[in-house]
Amino acid sequence: TGCRTSARDFVRDAPGSGKTVALTFDDGPAESDPELLKILAANHVKATFFFTGANAKARPGIVKAVAAAGHQIAGHSWSHRYPRDTPWTVDYLTGQWLRTRDVLVAESGQRVCFVRPPGGYKTNVLASTRPLGLTAAMWSLDTLDWQQPGTTTKAATAAIVKRATDVEGDRHPIVLLHSGRA
């Protein structure tokens, strides 16, 4: 299917009517994604995976598996660098989006309609996505799972689940989770 016209502003709400939620996973493809796909399938849940181009190039089989499972594939830049590390000019970001999109399309067979800027930084993001027909998506609920130490504990997992489900009246939350580390 084709992409809708790119949004004029950052998308911050899950689509649909009634109560909806969008689960999103950043920084993959990651080694944990095959297990995550099993959990999502067992619960009949679809998600959006915001992949970095470098990780997608390194793990093309996971990109294919995520797409084959019916999840949406989206871009999360090529290198996941922040504006403090590299000036986010329109040209720089355009290159990041295009390079990532090309790998994701080639590996998934899907059109890439959405991107998410690393760290939620906004500098020049809309100026670089609009001409490409891409929509920049943010989140409305940060689970802070990216603060998780290298090992998983029951307490840390419980805290992530609590944050992910504490929508505080938000009828259309976009939940930020990570399947890997960029």
JSON list of C-alpha atoms in Angstrom, two decimals:
[
{"chain": "A", "resi": 1, "resn": "THR", "atom": "CA", "xyz": [0.00, 0.00, 0.00]},
{"chain": "A", "resi": 2, "resn": "GLY", "atom": "CA", "xyz": [1.09, 3.56, -0.53]},
{"chain": "A", "resi": 3, "resn": "CYS", "atom": "CA", "xyz": [1.84, 6.17, 2.07]},
{"chain": "A", "resi": 4, "resn": "ARG", "atom": "CA", "xyz": [-0.71, 8.78, 2.98]},
{"chain": "A", "resi": 5, "resn": "THR", "atom": "CA", "xyz": [0.30, 12.36, 2.40]},
{"chain": "A", "resi": 6, "resn": "SER", "atom": "CA", "xyz": [3.02, 13.23, 4.89]},
{"chain": "A", "resi": 7, "resn": "ALA", "atom": "CA", "xyz": [1.78, 15.02, 7.99]},
{"chain": "A", "resi": 8, "resn": "ARG", "atom": "CA", "xyz": [2.52, 18.72, 8.35]},
{"chain": "A", "resi": 9, "resn": "ASP", "atom": "CA", "xyz": [3.61, 18.22, 11.95]},
{"chain": "A", "resi": 10, "resn": "PHE", "atom": "CA", "xyz": [4.94, 15.41, 14.11]},
{"chain": "A", "resi": 11, "resn": "VAL", "atom": "CA", "xyz": [2.49, 12.55, 14.63]},
{"chain": "A", "resi": 12, "resn": "ARG", "atom": "CA", "xyz": [1.92, 12.09, 18.37]},
{"chain": "A", "resi": 13, "resn": "ASP", "atom": "CA", "xyz": [-1.30, 10.04, 18.49]},
{"chain": "A", "resi": 14, "resn": "ALA", "atom": "CA", "xyz": [-2.13, 6.48, 17.48]},
{"chain": "A", "resi": 15, "resn": "PRO", "atom": "CA", "xyz": [-4.56, 6.29, 14.57]},
{"chain": "A", "resi": 16, "resn": "GLY", "atom": "CA", "xyz": [-8.14, 5.14, 14.85]},
{"chain": "A", "resi": 17, "resn": "SER", "atom": "CA", "xyz": [-11.31, 5.93, 16.72]},
{"chain": "A", "resi": 18, "resn": "GLY", "atom": "CA", "xyz": [-12.32, 4.90, 20.22]},
{"chain": "A", "resi": 19, "resn": "LYS", "atom": "CA", "xyz": [-9.35, 3.91, 22.36]},
{"chain": "A", "resi": 20, "resn": "THR", "atom": "CA", "xyz": [-6.27, 2.93, 20.38]},
{"chain": "A", "resi": 21, "resn": "VAL", "atom": "CA", "xyz": [-2.62, 2.37, 21.13]},
{"chain": "A", "resi": 22, "resn": "ALA", "atom": "CA", "xyz": [0.44, 2.17, 18.91]},
{"chain": "A", "resi": 23, "resn": "LEU", "atom": "CA", "xyz": [3.32, 0.05, 20.15]},
{"chain": "A", "resi": 24, "resn": "THR", "atom": "CA", "xyz": [6.61, 1.15, 18.66]},
{"chain": "A", "resi": 25, "resn": "PHE", "atom": "CA", "xyz": [10.07, -0.37, 18.97]},
{"chain": "A", "resi": 26, "resn": "ASP", "atom": "CA", "xyz": [13.20, 1.67, 18.23]},
{"chain": "A", "resi": 27, "resn": "ASP", "atom": "CA", "xyz": [16.86, 0.95, 17.53]},
{"chain": "A", "resi": 28, "resn": "GLY", "atom": "CA", "xyz": [16.61, -2.47, 15.87]},
{"chain": "A", "resi": 29, "resn": "PRO", "atom": "CA", "xyz": [16.70, -4.72, 14.13]},
{"chain": "A", "resi": 30, "resn": "ALA", "atom": "CA", "xyz": [18.09, -6.42, 17.19]},
{"chain": "A", "resi": 31, "resn": "GLU", "atom": "CA", "xyz": [18.91, -9.96, 18.28]},
{"chain": "A", "resi": 32, "resn": "SER", "atom": "CA", "xyz": [15.83, -9.89, 20.55]},
{"chain": "A", "resi": 33, "resn": "ASP", "atom": "CA", "xyz": [13.38, -9.20, 17.70]},
{"chain": "A", "resi": 34, "resn": "PRO", "atom": "CA", "xyz": [12.62, -12.87, 16.82]},
{"chain": "A", "resi": 35, "resn": "GLU", "atom": "CA", "xyz": [11.53, -13.51, 20.43]},
{"chain": "A", "resi": 36, "resn": "LEU", "atom": "CA", "xyz": [9.57, -10.26, 20.43]},
{"chain": "A", "resi": 37, "resn": "LEU", "atom": "CA", "xyz": [7.80, -11.37, 17.24]},
{"chain": "A", "resi": 38, "resn": "LYS", "atom": "CA", "xyz": [6.68, -14.57, 18.98]},
{"chain": "A", "resi": 39, "resn": "ILE", "atom": "CA", "xyz": [5.22, -12.58, 21.91]},
{"chain": "A", "resi": 40, "resn": "LEU", "atom": "CA", "xyz": [3.42, -10.14, 19.61]},
{"chain": "A", "resi": 41, "resn": "ALA", "atom": "CA", "xyz": [2.01, -13.00, 17.50]},
{"chain": "A", "resi": 42, "resn": "ALA", "atom": "CA", "xyz": [0.82, -14.92, 20.57]},
{"chain": "A", "resi": 43, "resn": "ASN", "atom": "CA", "xyz": [-1.09, -11.81, 21.66]},
{"chain": "A", "resi": 44, "resn": "HIS", "atom": "CA", "xyz": [-2.34, -10.87, 18.16]},
{"chain": "A", "resi": 45, "resn": "VAL", "atom": "CA", "xyz": [-0.60, -7.49, 18.35]},
{"chain": "A", "resi": 46, "resn": "LYS", "atom": "CA", "xyz": [0.90, -5.51, 15.49]},
{"chain": "A", "resi": 47, "resn": "ALA", "atom": "CA", "xyz": [3.57, -2.88, 16.07]},
{"chain": "A", "resi": 48, "resn": "THR", "atom": "CA", "xyz": [5.77, -0.41, 14.24]},
{"chain": "A", "resi": 49, "resn": "PHE", "atom": "CA", "xyz": [9.50, -1.06, 14.22]},
{"chain": "A", "resi": 50, "resn": "PHE", "atom": "CA", "xyz": [11.70, 2.01, 13.77]},
{"chain": "A", "resi": 51, "resn": "PHE", "atom": "CA", "xyz": [14.93, 0.50, 12.45]},
{"chain": "A", "resi": 52, "resn": "THR", "atom": "CA", "xyz": [18.26, 2.19, 11.95]},
{"chain": "A", "resi": 53, "resn": "GLY", "atom": "CA", "xyz": [19.75, 1.68, 8.53]},
{"chain": "A", "resi": 54, "resn": "ALA", "atom": "CA", "xyz": [23.07, 0.42, 9.87]},
{"chain": "A", "resi": 55, "resn": "ASN", "atom": "CA", "xyz": [21.36, -2.25, 11.99]},
{"chain": "A", "resi": 56, "resn": "ALA", "atom": "CA", "xyz": [19.06, -3.20, 9.10]},
{"chain": "A", "resi": 57, "resn": "LYS", "atom": "CA", "xyz": [22.03, -3.68, 6.81]},
{"chain": "A", "resi": 58, "resn": "ALA", "atom": "CA", "xyz": [23.71, -5.85, 9.46]},
{"chain": "A", "resi": 59, "resn": "ARG", "atom": "CA", "xyz": [20.55, -7.94, 10.14]},
{"chain": "A", "resi": 60, "resn": "PRO", "atom": "CA", "xyz": [18.52, -8.13, 6.91]},
{"chain": "A", "resi": 61, "resn": "GLY", "atom": "CA", "xyz": [16.91, -11.44, 7.91]},
{"chain": "A", "resi": 62, "resn": "ILE", "atom": "CA", "xyz": [15.28, -9.82, 10.92]},
{"chain": "A", "resi": 63, "resn": "VAL", "atom": "CA", "xyz": [13.90, -7.00, 8.76]},
{"chain": "A", "resi": 64, "resn": "LYS", "atom": "CA", "xyz": [12.38, -9.65, 6.48]},
{"chain": "A", "resi": 65, "resn": "ALA", "atom": "CA", "xyz": [10.91, -11.55, 9.45]},
{"chain": "A", "resi": 66, "resn": "VAL", "atom": "CA", "xyz": [9.34, -8.44, 10.97]},
{"chain": "A", "resi": 67, "resn": "ALA", "atom": "CA", "xyz": [7.78, -7.49, 7.64]},
{"chain": "A", "resi": 68, "resn": "ALA", "atom": "CA", "xyz": [6.60, -11.06, 6.96]},
{"chain": "A", "resi": 69, "resn": "ALA", "atom": "CA", "xyz": [4.85, -11.03, 10.35]},
{"chain": "A", "resi": 70, "resn": "GLY", "atom": "CA", "xyz": [2.82, -8.03, 9.17]},
{"chain": "A", "resi": 71, "resn": "HIS", "atom": "CA", "xyz": [4.40, -5.31, 11.26]},
{"chain": "A", "resi": 72, "resn": "GLN", "atom": "CA", "xyz": [5.09, -1.84, 9.94]},
{"chain": "A", "resi": 73, "resn": "ILE", "atom": "CA", "xyz": [8.69, -1.01, 9.10]},
{"chain": "A", "resi": 74, "resn": "ALA", "atom": "CA", "xyz": [9.85, 2.58, 9.63]},
{"chain": "A", "resi": 75, "resn": "GLY", "atom": "CA", "xyz": [13.14, 4.48, 9.64]},
{"chain": "A", "resi": 76, "resn": "HIS", "atom": "CA", "xyz": [15.12, 5.69, 12.64]},
{"chain": "A", "resi": 77, "resn": "SER", "atom": "CA", "xyz": [18.03, 7.28, 10.72]},
{"chain": "A", "resi": 78, "resn": "TRP", "atom": "CA", "xyz": [21.08, 5.44, 9.43]},
{"chain": "A", "resi": 79, "resn": "SER", "atom": "CA", "xyz": [23.53, 6.04, 12.24]},
{"chain": "A", "resi": 80, "resn": "HIS", "atom": "CA", "xyz": [21.41, 7.20, 15.24]},
{"chain": "A", "resi": 81, "resn": "ARG", "atom": "CA", "xyz": [23.61, 10.24, 15.87]},
{"chain": "A", "resi": 82, "resn": "TYR", "atom": "CA", "xyz": [22.30, 13.16, 17.91]},
{"chain": "A", "resi": 83, "resn": "PRO", "atom": "CA", "xyz": [22.60, 16.85, 16.96]},
{"chain": "A", "resi": 84, "resn": "ARG", "atom": "CA", "xyz": [25.29, 17.29, 19.64]},
{"chain": "A", "resi": 85, "resn": "ASP", "atom": "CA", "xyz": [27.43, 14.77, 17.69]},
{"chain": "A", "resi": 86, "resn": "THR", "atom": "CA", "xyz": [26.67, 15.83, 14.12]},
{"chain": "A", "resi": 87, "resn": "PRO", "atom": "CA", "xyz": [25.01, 19.02, 12.86]},
{"chain": "A", "resi": 88, "resn": "TRP", "atom": "CA", "xyz": [21.48, 18.12, 11.79]},
{"chain": "A", "resi": 89, "resn": "THR", "atom": "CA", "xyz": [21.33, 20.03, 8.55]},
{"chain": "A", "resi": 90, "resn": "VAL", "atom": "CA", "xyz": [18.52, 19.31, 6.09]},
{"chain": "A", "resi": 91, "resn": "ASP", "atom": "CA", "xyz": [21.05, 17.67, 3.76]},
{"chain": "A", "resi": 92, "resn": "TYR", "atom": "CA", "xyz": [22.45, 15.46, 6.52]},
{"chain": "A", "resi": 93, "resn": "LEU", "atom": "CA", "xyz": [19.00, 14.29, 7.63]},
{"chain": "A", "resi": 94, "resn": "THR", "atom": "CA", "xyz": [17.80, 13.78, 4.06]},
{"chain": "A", "resi": 95, "resn": "GLY", "atom": "CA", "xyz": [20.75, 11.46, 3.51]},
{"chain": "A", "resi": 96, "resn": "GLN", "atom": "CA", "xyz": [20.00, 9.60, 6.73]},
{"chain": "A", "resi": 97, "resn": "TRP", "atom": "CA", "xyz": [16.34, 9.05, 5.81]},
{"chain": "A", "resi": 98, "resn": "LEU", "atom": "CA", "xyz": [17.02, 8.08, 2.18]},
{"chain": "A", "resi": 99, "resn": "ARG", "atom": "CA", "xyz": [19.86, 5.67, 2.91]},
{"chain": "A", "resi": 100, "resn": "THR", "atom": "CA", "xyz": [17.80, 3.97, 5.61]},
{"chain": "A", "resi": 101, "resn": "ARG", "atom": "CA", "xyz": [14.65, 3.90, 3.49]},
{"chain": "A", "resi": 102, "resn": "ASP", "atom": "CA", "xyz": [16.49, 2.25, 0.61]},
{"chain": "A", "resi": 103, "resn": "VAL", "atom": "CA", "xyz": [17.78, -0.61, 2.79]},
{"chain": "A", "resi": 104, "resn": "LEU", "atom": "CA", "xyz": [14.44, -1.09, 4.53]},
{"chain": "A", "resi": 105, "resn": "VAL", "atom": "CA", "xyz": [12.48, -1.19, 1.27]},
{"chain": "A", "resi": 106, "resn": "ALA", "atom": "CA", "xyz": [14.96, -3.60, -0.30]},
{"chain": "A", "resi": 107, "resn": "GLU", "atom": "CA", "xyz": [14.86, -5.98, 2.68]},
{"chain": "A", "resi": 108, "resn": "SER", "atom": "CA", "xyz": [11.18, -5.72, 3.68]},
{"chain": "A", "resi": 109, "resn": "GLY", "atom": "CA", "xyz": [9.42, -5.16, 0.37]},
{"chain": "A", "resi": 110, "resn": "GLN", "atom": "CA", "xyz": [7.34, -2.51, 2.16]},
{"chain": "A", "resi": 111, "resn": "ARG", "atom": "CA", "xyz": [7.07, 1.18, 1.51]},
{"chain": "A", "resi": 112, "resn": "VAL", "atom": "CA", "xyz": [8.56, 3.21, 4.32]},
{"chain": "A", "resi": 113, "resn": "CYS", "atom": "CA", "xyz": [6.17, 6.00, 5.25]},
{"chain": "A", "resi": 114, "resn": "PHE", "atom": "CA", "xyz": [7.31, 6.94, 8.76]},
{"chain": "A", "resi": 115, "resn": "VAL", "atom": "CA", "xyz": [10.53, 7.96, 10.42]},
{"chain": "A", "resi": 116, "resn": "ARG", "atom": "CA", "xyz": [11.37, 8.77, 14.01]},
{"chain": "A", "resi": 117, "resn": "PRO", "atom": "CA", "xyz": [14.29, 11.04, 14.80]},
{"chain": "A", "resi": 118, "resn": "PRO", "atom": "CA", "xyz": [16.77, 9.65, 17.33]},
{"chain": "A", "resi": 119, "resn": "GLY", "atom": "CA", "xyz": [16.25, 11.01, 20.81]},
{"chain": "A", "resi": 120, "resn": "GLY", "atom": "CA", "xyz": [13.12, 12.85, 19.72]},
{"chain": "A", "resi": 121, "resn": "TYR", "atom": "CA", "xyz": [15.21, 15.76, 18.50]},
{"chain": "A", "resi": 122, "resn": "LYS", "atom": "CA", "xyz": [13.32, 18.01, 16.10]},
{"chain": "A", "resi": 123, "resn": "THR", "atom": "CA", "xyz": [16.00, 20.15, 14.46]},
{"chain": "A", "resi": 124, "resn": "ASN", "atom": "CA", "xyz": [15.30, 20.25, 10.70]},
{"chain": "A", "resi": 125, "resn": "VAL", "atom": "CA", "xyz": [13.34, 17.01, 10.85]},
{"chain": "A", "resi": 126, "resn": "LEU", "atom": "CA", "xyz": [10.14, 18.27, 9.21]},
{"chain": "A", "resi": 127, "resn": "ALA", "atom": "CA", "xyz": [12.10, 20.29, 6.66]},
{"chain": "A", "resi": 128, "resn": "SER", "atom": "CA", "xyz": [13.87, 17.07, 5.63]},
{"chain": "A", "resi": 129, "resn": "THR", "atom": "CA", "xyz": [10.93, 14.65, 5.75]},
{"chain": "A", "resi": 130, "resn": "ARG", "atom": "CA", "xyz": [8.21, 16.63, 3.97]},
{"chain": "A", "resi": 131, "resn": "PRO", "atom": "CA", "xyz": [9.95, 16.79, 0.56]},
{"chain": "A", "resi": 132, "resn": "LEU", "atom": "CA", "xyz": [10.48, 13.02, 0.76]},
{"chain": "A", "resi": 133, "resn": "GLY", "atom": "CA", "xyz": [6.84, 12.28, 1.54]},
{"chain": "A", "resi": 134, "resn": "LEU", "atom": "CA", "xyz": [7.79, 10.86, 4.92]},
{"chain": "A", "resi": 135, "resn": "THR", "atom": "CA", "xyz": [5.87, 11.44, 8.15]},
{"chain": "A", "resi": 136, "resn": "ALA", "atom": "CA", "xyz": [7.82, 12.05, 11.34]},
{"chain": "A", "resi": 137, "resn": "ALA", "atom": "CA", "xyz": [6.35, 10.16, 14.29]},
{"chain": "A", "resi": 138, "resn": "MET", "atom": "CA", "xyz": [7.13, 10.81, 17.92]},
{"chain": "A", "resi": 139, "resn": "TRP", "atom": "CA", "xyz": [5.66, 9.17, 21.00]},
{"chain": "A", "resi": 140, "resn": "SER", "atom": "CA", "xyz": [3.33, 10.25, 23.74]},
{"chain": "A", "resi": 141, "resn": "LEU", "atom": "CA", "xyz": [4.44, 7.71, 26.34]},
{"chain": "A", "resi": 142, "resn": "ASP", "atom": "CA", "xyz": [8.09, 6.92, 27.07]},
{"chain": "A", "resi": 143, "resn": "THR", "atom": "CA", "xyz": [8.54, 3.65, 28.98]},
{"chain": "A", "resi": 144, "resn": "LEU", "atom": "CA", "xyz": [12.14, 4.63, 29.82]},
{"chain": "A", "resi": 145, "resn": "ASP", "atom": "CA", "xyz": [13.17, 1.10, 28.88]},
{"chain": "A", "resi": 146, "resn": "TRP", "atom": "CA", "xyz": [16.27, 2.63, 27.32]},
{"chain": "A", "resi": 147, "resn": "GLN", "atom": "CA", "xyz": [17.50, 3.26, 30.87]},
{"chain": "A", "resi": 148, "resn": "GLN", "atom": "CA", "xyz": [17.41, -0.49, 31.57]},
{"chain": "A", "resi": 149, "resn": "PRO", "atom": "CA", "xyz": [20.85, -1.83, 32.49]},
{"chain": "A", "resi": 150, "resn": "GLY", "atom": "CA", "xyz": [22.47, -4.55, 30.41]},
{"chain": "A", "resi": 151, "resn": "THR", "atom": "CA", "xyz": [20.60, -7.28, 32.29]},
{"chain": "A", "resi": 152, "resn": "THR", "atom": "CA", "xyz": [16.87, -7.62, 32.81]},
{"chain": "A", "resi": 153, "resn": "THR", "atom": "CA", "xyz": [15.39, -7.77, 36.29]},
{"chain": "A", "resi": 154, "resn": "LYS", "atom": "CA", "xyz": [11.82, -8.43, 37.40]},
{"chain": "A", "resi": 155, "resn": "ALA", "atom": "CA", "xyz": [11.67, -5.02, 39.07]},
{"chain": "A", "resi": 156, "resn": "ALA", "atom": "CA", "xyz": [12.90, -3.18, 35.97]},
{"chain": "A", "resi": 157, "resn": "THR", "atom": "CA", "xyz": [10.49, -5.10, 33.75]},
{"chain": "A", "resi": 158, "resn": "ALA", "atom": "CA", "xyz": [7.59, -4.33, 36.12]},
{"chain": "A", "resi": 159, "resn": "ALA", "atom": "CA", "xyz": [8.51, -0.62, 36.01]},
{"chain": "A", "resi": 160, "resn": "ILE", "atom": "CA", "xyz": [8.54, -0.62, 32.20]},
{"chain": "A", "resi": 161, "resn": "VAL", "atom": "CA", "xyz": [5.16, -2.38, 32.04]},
{"chain": "A", "resi": 162, "resn": "LYS", "atom": "CA", "xyz": [3.69, 0.07, 34.57]},
{"chain": "A", "resi": 163, "resn": "ARG", "atom": "CA", "xyz": [4.89, 3.06, 32.53]},
{"chain": "A", "resi": 164, "resn": "ALA", "atom": "CA", "xyz": [3.68, 1.49, 29.27]},
{"chain": "A", "resi": 165, "resn": "THR", "atom": "CA", "xyz": [0.18, 0.96, 30.62]},
{"chain": "A", "resi": 166, "resn": "ASP", "atom": "CA", "xyz": [-0.21, 4.18, 32.59]},
{"chain": "A", "resi": 167, "resn": "VAL", "atom": "CA", "xyz": [-1.85, 6.20, 29.81]},
{"chain": "A", "resi": 168, "resn": "GLU", "atom": "CA", "xyz": [-3.37, 8.86, 32.13]},
{"chain": "A", "resi": 169, "resn": "GLY", "atom": "CA", "xyz": [-6.48, 9.34, 30.00]},
{"chain": "A", "resi": 170, "resn": "ASP", "atom": "CA", "xyz": [-4.59, 9.42, 26.68]},
{"chain": "A", "resi": 171, "resn": "ARG", "atom": "CA", "xyz": [-7.06, 7.82, 24.24]},
{"chain": "A", "resi": 172, "resn": "HIS", "atom": "CA", "xyz": [-4.45, 7.32, 21.49]},
{"chain": "A", "resi": 173, "resn": "PRO", "atom": "CA", "xyz": [-1.00, 6.81, 23.03]},
{"chain": "A", "resi": 174, "resn": "ILE", "atom": "CA", "xyz": [2.07, 5.99, 21.01]},
{"chain": "A", "resi": 175, "resn": "VAL", "atom": "CA", "xyz": [4.22, 3.87, 23.30]},
{"chain": "A", "resi": 176, "resn": "LEU", "atom": "CA", "xyz": [8.00, 4.11, 22.94]},
{"chain": "A", "resi": 177, "resn": "LEU", "atom": "CA", "xyz": [9.86, 0.86, 23.52]},
{"chain": "A", "resi": 178, "resn": "HIS", "atom": "CA", "xyz": [13.24, -0.41, 22.30]},
{"chain": "A", "resi": 179, "resn": "SER", "atom": "CA", "xyz": [14.13, -3.80, 20.93]},
{"chain": "A", "resi": 180, "resn": "GLY", "atom": "CA", "xyz": [17.80, -2.96, 20.78]},
{"chain": "A", "resi": 181, "resn": "ARG", "atom": "CA", "xyz": [20.39, -0.32, 21.45]},
{"chain": "A", "resi": 182, "resn": "ALA", "atom": "CA", "xyz": [21.65, 1.85, 18.65]}
]
